[in-house]
Short mmCIF file of C-alpha atoms and ligand atoms in Angstrom, two decimals:
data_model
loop_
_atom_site.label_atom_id
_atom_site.label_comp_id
_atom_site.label_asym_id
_atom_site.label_seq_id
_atom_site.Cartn_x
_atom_site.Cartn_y
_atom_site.Cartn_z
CA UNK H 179 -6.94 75.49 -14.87
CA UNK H 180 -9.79 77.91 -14.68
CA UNK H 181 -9.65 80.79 -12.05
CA UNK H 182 -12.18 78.94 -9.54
CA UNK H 183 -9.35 75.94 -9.57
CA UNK H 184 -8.19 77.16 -6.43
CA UNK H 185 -10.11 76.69 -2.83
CA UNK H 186 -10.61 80.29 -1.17
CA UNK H 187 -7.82 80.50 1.87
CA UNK H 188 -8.85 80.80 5.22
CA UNK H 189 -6.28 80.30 7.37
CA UNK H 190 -6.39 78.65 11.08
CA UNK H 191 -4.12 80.27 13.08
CA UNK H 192 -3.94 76.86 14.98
CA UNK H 193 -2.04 75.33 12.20
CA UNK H 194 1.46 75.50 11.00
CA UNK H 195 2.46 78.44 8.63
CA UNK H 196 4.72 76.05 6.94
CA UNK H 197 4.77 72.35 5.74
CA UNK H 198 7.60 70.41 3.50
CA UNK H 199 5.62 67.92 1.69
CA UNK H 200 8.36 64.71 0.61
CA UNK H 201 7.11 63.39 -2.84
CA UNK H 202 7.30 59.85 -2.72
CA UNK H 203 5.58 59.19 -5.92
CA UNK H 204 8.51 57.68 -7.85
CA UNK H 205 9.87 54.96 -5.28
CA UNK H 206 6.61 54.39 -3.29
CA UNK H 207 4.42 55.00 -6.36
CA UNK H 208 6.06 53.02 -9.32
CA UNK H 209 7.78 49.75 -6.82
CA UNK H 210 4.23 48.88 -6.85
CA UNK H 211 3.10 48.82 -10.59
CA UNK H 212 2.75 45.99 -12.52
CA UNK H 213 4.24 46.97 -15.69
CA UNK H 214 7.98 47.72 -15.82
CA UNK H 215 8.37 52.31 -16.19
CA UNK H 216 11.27 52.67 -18.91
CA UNK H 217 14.00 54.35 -17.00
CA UNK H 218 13.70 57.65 -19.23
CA UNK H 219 10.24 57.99 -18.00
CA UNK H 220 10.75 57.89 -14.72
CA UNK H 221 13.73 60.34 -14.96
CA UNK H 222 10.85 62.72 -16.77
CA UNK H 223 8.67 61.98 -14.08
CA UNK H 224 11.32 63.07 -11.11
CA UNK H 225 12.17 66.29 -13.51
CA UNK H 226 8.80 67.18 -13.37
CA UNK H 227 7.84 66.88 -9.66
CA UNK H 228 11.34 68.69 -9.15
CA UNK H 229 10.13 71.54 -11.53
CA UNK H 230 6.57 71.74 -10.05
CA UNK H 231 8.10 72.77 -6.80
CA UNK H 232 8.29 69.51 -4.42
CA UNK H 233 11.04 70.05 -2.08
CA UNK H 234 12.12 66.49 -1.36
CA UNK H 235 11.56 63.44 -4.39
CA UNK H 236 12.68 60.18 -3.08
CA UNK H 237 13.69 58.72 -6.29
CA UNK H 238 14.10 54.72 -6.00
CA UNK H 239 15.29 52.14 -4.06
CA UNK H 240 18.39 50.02 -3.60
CA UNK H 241 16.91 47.17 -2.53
CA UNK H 242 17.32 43.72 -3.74
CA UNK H 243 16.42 43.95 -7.64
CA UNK H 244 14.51 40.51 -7.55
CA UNK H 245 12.65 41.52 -4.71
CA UNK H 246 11.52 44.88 -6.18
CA UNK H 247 12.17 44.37 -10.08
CA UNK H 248 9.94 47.43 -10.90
CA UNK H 249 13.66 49.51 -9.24
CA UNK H 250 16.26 47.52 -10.60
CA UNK H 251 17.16 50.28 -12.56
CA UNK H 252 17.97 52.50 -9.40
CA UNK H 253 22.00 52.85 -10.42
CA UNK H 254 20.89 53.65 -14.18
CA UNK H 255 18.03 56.48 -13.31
CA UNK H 256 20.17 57.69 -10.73
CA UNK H 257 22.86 58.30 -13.74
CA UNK H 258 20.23 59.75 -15.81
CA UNK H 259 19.20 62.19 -13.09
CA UNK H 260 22.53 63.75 -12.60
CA UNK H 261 23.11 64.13 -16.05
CA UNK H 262 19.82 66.00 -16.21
CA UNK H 263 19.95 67.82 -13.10
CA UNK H 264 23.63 68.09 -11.92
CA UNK H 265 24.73 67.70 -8.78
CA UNK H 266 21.09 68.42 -7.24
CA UNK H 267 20.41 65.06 -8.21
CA UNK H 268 22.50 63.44 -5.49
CA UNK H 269 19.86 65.49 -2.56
CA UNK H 270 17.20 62.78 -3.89
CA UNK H 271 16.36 60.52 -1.43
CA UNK H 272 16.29 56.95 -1.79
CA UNK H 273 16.01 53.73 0.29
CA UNK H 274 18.45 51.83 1.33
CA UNK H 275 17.57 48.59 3.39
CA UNK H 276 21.06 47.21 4.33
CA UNK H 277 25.05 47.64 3.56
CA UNK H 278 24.81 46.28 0.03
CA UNK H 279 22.22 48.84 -0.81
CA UNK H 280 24.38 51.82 0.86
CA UNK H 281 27.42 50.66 -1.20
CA UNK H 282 25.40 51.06 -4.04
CA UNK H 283 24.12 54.33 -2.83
CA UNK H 284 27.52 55.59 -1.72
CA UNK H 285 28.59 54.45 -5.42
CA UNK H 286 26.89 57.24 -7.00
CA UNK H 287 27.52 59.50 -4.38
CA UNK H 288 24.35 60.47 -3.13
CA UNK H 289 23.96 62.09 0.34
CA UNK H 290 20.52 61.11 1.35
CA UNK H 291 19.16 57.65 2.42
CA UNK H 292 16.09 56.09 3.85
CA UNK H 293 16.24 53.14 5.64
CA UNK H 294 12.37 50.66 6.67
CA UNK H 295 11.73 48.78 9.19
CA UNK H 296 8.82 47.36 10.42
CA UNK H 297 6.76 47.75 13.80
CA UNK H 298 5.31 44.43 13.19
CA UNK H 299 6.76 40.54 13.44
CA UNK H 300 5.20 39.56 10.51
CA UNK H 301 5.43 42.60 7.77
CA UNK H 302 9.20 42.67 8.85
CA UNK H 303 9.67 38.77 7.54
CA UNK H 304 7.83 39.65 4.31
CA UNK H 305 9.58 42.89 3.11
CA UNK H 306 13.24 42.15 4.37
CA UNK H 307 12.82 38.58 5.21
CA UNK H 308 13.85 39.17 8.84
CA UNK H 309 12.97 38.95 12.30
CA UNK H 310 11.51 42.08 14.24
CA UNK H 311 14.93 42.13 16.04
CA UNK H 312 17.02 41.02 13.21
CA UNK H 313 15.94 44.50 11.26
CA UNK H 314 17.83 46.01 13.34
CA UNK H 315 20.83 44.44 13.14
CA UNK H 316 20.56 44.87 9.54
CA UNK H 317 20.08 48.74 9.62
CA UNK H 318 22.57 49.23 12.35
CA UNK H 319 25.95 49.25 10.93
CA UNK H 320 23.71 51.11 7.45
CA UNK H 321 23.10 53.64 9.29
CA UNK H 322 26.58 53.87 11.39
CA UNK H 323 28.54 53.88 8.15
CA UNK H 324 26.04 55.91 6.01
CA UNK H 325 26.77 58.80 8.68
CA UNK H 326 30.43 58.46 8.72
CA UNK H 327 30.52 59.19 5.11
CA UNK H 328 27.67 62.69 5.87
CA UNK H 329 24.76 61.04 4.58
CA UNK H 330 21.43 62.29 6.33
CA UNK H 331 19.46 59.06 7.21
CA UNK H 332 15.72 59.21 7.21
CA UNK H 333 14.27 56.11 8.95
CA UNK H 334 10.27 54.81 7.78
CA UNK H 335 8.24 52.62 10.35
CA UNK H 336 5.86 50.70 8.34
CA UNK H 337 2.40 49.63 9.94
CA UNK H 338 1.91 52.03 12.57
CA UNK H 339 -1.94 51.96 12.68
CA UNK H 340 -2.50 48.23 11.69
CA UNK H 341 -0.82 44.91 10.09
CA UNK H 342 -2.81 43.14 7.36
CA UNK H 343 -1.95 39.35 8.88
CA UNK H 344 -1.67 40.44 12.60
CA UNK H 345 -4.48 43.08 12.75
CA UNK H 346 -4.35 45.93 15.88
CA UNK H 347 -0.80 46.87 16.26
CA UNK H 348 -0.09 47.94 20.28
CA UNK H 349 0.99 51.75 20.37
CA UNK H 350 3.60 51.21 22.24
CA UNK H 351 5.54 48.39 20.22
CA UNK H 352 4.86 51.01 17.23
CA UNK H 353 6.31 53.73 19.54
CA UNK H 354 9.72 51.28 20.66
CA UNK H 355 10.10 50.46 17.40
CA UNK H 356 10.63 54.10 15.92
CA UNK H 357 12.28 55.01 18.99
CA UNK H 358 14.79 52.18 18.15
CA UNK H 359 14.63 53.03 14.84
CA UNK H 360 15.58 56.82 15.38
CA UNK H 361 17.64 56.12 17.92
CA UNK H 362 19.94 54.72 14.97
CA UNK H 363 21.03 57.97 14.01
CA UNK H 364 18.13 59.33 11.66
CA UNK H 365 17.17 62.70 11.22
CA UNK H 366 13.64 62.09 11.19
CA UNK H 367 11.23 59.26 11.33
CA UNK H 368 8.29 58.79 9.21
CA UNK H 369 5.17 57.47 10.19
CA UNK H 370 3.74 54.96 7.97
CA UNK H 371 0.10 53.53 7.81
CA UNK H 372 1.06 50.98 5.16
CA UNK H 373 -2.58 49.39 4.81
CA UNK H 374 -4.51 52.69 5.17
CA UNK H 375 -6.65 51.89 8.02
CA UNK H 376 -5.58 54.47 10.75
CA UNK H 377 -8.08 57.35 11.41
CA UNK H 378 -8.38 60.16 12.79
CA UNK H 379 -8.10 60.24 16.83
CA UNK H 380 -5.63 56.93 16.27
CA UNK H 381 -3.42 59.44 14.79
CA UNK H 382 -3.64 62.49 17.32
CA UNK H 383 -2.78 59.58 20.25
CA UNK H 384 -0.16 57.79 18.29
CA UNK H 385 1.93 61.28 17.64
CA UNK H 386 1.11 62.09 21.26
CA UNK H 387 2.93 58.52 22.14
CA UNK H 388 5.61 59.64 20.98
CA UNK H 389 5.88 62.99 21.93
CA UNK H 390 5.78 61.72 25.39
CA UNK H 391 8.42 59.21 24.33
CA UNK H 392 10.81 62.29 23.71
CA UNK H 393 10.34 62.40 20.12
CA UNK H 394 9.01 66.21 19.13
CA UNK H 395 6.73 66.55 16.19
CA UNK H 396 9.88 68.40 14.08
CA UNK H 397 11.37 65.01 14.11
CA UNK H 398 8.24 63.21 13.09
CA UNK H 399 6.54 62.69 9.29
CA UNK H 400 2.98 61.44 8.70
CA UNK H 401 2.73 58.58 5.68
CA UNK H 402 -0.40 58.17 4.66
CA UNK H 403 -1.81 55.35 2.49
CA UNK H 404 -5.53 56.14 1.04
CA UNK H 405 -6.61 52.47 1.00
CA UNK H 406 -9.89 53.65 3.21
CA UNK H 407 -10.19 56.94 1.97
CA UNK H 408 -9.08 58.18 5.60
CA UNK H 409 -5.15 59.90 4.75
CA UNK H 410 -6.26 63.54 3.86
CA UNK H 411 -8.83 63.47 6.98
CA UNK H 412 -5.63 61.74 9.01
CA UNK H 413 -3.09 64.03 7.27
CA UNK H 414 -5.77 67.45 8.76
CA UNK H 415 -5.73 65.49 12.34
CA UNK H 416 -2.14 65.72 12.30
CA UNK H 417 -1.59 69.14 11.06
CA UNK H 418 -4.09 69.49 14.21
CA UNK H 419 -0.67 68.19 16.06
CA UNK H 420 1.89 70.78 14.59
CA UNK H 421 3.39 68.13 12.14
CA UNK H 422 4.94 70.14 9.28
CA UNK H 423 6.18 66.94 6.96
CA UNK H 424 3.53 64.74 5.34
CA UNK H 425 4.69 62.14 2.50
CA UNK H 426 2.51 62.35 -0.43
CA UNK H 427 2.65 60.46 -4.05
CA UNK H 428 1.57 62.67 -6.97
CA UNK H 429 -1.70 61.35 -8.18
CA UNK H 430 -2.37 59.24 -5.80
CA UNK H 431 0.29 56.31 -6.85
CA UNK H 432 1.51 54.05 -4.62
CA UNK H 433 1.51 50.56 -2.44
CA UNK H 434 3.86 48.24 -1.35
CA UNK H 435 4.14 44.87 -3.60
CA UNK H 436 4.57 42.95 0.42
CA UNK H 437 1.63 44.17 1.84
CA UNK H 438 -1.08 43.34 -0.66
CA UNK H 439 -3.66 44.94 1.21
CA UNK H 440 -1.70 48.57 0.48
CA UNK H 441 -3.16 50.83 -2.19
CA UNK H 442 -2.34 54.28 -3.25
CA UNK H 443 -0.45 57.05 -0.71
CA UNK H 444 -2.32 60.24 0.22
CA UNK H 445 -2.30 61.94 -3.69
CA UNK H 446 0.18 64.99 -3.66
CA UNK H 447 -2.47 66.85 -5.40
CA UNK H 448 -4.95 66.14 -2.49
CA UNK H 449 -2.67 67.34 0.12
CA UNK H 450 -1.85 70.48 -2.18
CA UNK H 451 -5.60 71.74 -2.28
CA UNK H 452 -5.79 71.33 1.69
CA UNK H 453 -2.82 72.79 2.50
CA UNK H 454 -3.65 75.56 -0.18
CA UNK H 455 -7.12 76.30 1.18
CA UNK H 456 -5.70 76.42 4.89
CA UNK H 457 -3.41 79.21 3.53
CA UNK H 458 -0.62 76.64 4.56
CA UNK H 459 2.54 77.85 2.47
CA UNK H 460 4.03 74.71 0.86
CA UNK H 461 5.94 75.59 -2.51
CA UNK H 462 4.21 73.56 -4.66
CA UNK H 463 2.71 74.78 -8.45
CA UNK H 464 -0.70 72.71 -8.59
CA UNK H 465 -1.15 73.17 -12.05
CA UNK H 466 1.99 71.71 -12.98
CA UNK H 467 1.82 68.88 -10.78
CA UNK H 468 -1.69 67.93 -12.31
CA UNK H 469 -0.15 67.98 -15.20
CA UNK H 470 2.60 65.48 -14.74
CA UNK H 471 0.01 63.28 -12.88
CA UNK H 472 -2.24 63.54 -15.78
CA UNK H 473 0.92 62.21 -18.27
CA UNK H 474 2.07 59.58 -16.07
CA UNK H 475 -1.55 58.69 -15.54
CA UNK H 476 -0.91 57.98 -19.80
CA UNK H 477 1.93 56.61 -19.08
CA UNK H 478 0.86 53.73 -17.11
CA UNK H 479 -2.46 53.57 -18.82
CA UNK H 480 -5.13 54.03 -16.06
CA UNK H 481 -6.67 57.08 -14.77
CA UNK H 482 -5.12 58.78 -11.22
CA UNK H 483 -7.47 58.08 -8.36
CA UNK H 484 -6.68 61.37 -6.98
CA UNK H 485 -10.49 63.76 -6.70
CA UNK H 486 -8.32 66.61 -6.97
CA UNK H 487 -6.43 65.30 -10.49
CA UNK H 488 -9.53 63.94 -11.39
CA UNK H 489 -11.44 67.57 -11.03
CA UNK H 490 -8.68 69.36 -13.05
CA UNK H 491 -7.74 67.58 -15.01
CA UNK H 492 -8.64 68.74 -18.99
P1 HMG I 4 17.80 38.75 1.58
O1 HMG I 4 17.45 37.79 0.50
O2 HMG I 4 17.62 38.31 3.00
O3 HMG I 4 19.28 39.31 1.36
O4 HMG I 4 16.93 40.07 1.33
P2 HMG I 4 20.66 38.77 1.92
O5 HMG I 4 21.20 39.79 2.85
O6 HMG I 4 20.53 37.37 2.44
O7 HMG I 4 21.56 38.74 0.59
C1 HMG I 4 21.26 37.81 -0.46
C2 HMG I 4 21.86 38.29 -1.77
O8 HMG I 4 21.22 39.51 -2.14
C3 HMG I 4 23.36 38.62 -1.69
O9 HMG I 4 23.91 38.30 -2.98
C4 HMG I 4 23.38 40.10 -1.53
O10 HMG I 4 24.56 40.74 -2.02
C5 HMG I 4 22.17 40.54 -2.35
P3 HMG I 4 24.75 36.95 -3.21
O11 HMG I 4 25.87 37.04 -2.20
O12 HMG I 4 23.79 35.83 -2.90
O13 HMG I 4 25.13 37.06 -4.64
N1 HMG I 4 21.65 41.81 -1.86
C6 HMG I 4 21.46 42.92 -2.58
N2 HMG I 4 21.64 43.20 -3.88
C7 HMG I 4 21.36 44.46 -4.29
N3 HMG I 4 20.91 45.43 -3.47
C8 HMG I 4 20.71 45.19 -2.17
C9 HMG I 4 20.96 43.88 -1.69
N4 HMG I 4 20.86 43.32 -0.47
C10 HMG I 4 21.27 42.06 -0.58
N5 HMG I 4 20.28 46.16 -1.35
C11 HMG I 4 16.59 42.44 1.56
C12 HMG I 4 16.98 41.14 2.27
C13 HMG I 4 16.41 43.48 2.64
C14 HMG I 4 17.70 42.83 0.62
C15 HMG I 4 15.28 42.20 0.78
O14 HMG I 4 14.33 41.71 1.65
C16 HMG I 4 14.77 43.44 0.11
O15 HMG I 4 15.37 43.97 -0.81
N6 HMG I 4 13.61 43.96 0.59
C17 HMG I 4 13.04 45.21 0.07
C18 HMG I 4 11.54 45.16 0.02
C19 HMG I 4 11.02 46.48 -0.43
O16 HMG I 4 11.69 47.25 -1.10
N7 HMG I 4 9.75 46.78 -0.05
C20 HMG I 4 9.11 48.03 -0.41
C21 HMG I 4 9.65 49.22 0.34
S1 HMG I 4 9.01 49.37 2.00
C22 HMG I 4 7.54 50.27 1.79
O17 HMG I 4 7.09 50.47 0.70
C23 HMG I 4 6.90 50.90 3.02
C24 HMG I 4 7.08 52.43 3.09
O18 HMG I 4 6.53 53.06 1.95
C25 HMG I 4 6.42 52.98 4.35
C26 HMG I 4 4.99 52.51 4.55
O19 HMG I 4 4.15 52.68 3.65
O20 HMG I 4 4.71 52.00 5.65
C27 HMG I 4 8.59 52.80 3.16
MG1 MG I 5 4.40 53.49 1.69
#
């Protein structure tokens, strides 16, 4: 990277000092490619976002292996992991939707977990083939027993800002959903525009929803999916809000194989330059993450439809 691969910082004193950005490149990213990622090369891939500086790499999923084949390696690349990193390994998030998957988790000893539900009828049939009400029976006793043994549960809502078959999604079923969700027992709940069709002022009133439904911004993340080019302009309106944790994918990876209408996350990369030109302190070595983007991009045989990889990439 050249010397002008950088933006100039000017800082807005409006905006946080600080953000935690939670890599989900290697769960949300790879469940949705079409080719099967050997297990080594996904363990390179989590060794490299872990070496570039991201804070927080969800790693896989335990979820049903026929449902999500591109995973069903989880227990293997989770072996692979803490024979490469050590014990560090086991801080890797992953995503758990039920009991089974927790076992599995709790087999390998690891101490963080995600579980998903849905804010929508429909998208909770398709990706855990239950009822809106049923998820929750599901991820009650997960989450009960997940922090009886110390695990830190992180809980995802998925179409917060629209639903692919049902269209408009009511802010406040979106809001009593992640309340419900939280409510659980999770230390934070993320945000999730599945389809990528919130923007901007959606955003600023959906996190003020649930502010006023007692949920603080500290215990709120923002996941953005790019599919209308809208999640750096909706990741800037929430900085706007004082949220400090945004879920990004390195290059721009991502989707979910239920919700066909889902393409890539907000790209890491993207996120990085903002941040970086806002003077927003956030860990992360661009160059290196580029880098891995730019292999994994090889890897998978198709270019990253990040601009910012795109740009620096040599
Ligand atoms: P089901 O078929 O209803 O499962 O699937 P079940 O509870 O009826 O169990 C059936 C069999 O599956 C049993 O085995 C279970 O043991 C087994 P049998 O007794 O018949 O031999 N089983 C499992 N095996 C391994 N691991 C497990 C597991 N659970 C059950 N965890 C289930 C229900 C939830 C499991 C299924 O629907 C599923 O796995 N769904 C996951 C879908 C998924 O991963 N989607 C992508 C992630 S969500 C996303 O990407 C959105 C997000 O990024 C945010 C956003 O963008 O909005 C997070
Ligand atoms: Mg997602």
């Amino acid at each position: 990277m050249t010397a002008t691969a950088l933006p100039q910082v000017v800082r807005d004193p409006a905006l946080p000092e600080r953000v935690t950005i939670y890599e989900v490149g290697p769960r949300d990213g790879l469940q949705n490619e079409q080719a099967l990622v050997p297990t080594a090369t996904k363990a390179e891939f989590v060794r490299r976002l872990v070496a570039a500086g991201l804070p927080i790499v969800e790693s896989t999923s335990f979820v049903h292996p026929k449902w999500v084949p591109q995973l069903a390696d989880a227990a293997d690349l989770v072996d692979v992991l803490v024979a490469d990193l050590g014990d560090t390994a086991r801080d890797l998030p992953v995503l758990v939707p039920n009991e089974r998957g927790l076992d599995r988790a709790l087999e390998k000893g690891l101490r963080h977990v995600a579980i998903f539900g849905s804010a929508t009828e429909t998208f909770a049939q398709r990706n855990l083939n239950r009822s809106l009400d049923e998820q929750f029976a599901m991820f009650e006793p997960t989450v009960a027993r997940a922090r009886e043994h110390g695990l830190d549960v992180r809980a995802y809502v998925s179409m917060c800002f629209g639903d692919p078959w049902e269209g408009q999604v009511p802010m406040q079923q979106v809001v009593e959903v992640g309340r419900r969700l939280f409510d659980l027992g999770a230390s934070q709940l993320s945000l999730g525009d599945t389809i990528g069709v919130g923007t901007a002022a959606h955003v600023t009133a959906l996190l003020q929803a649930f502010n006023d439904a007692g949920l603080p911004n500290d215990s709120l993340a923002m996941h953005f999916h790019d599919t209308y080019g809208q999640a750096l302009s909706n990741a800037a309106a929430a900085l706007r809000c004082g949220i400090t944790t945004f879920d990004a994918s390195a290059g721009g990876l991502g989707g979910c194989p239920y919700a066909k209408s889902a393409t890539g996350n907000l790209a890491t990369e993207d996120l990085v330059w903002l941040l970086t030109g806002l003077g927003i302190e956030h860990g992360v070595d661009l160059e290196a993450l580029v880098q891995t983007s730019t292999w994994m991009a090889g890897e998978l045989g198709r270019p990253s439809p990040s601009a910012v990889v795109r740009a620096l990439a040599q």
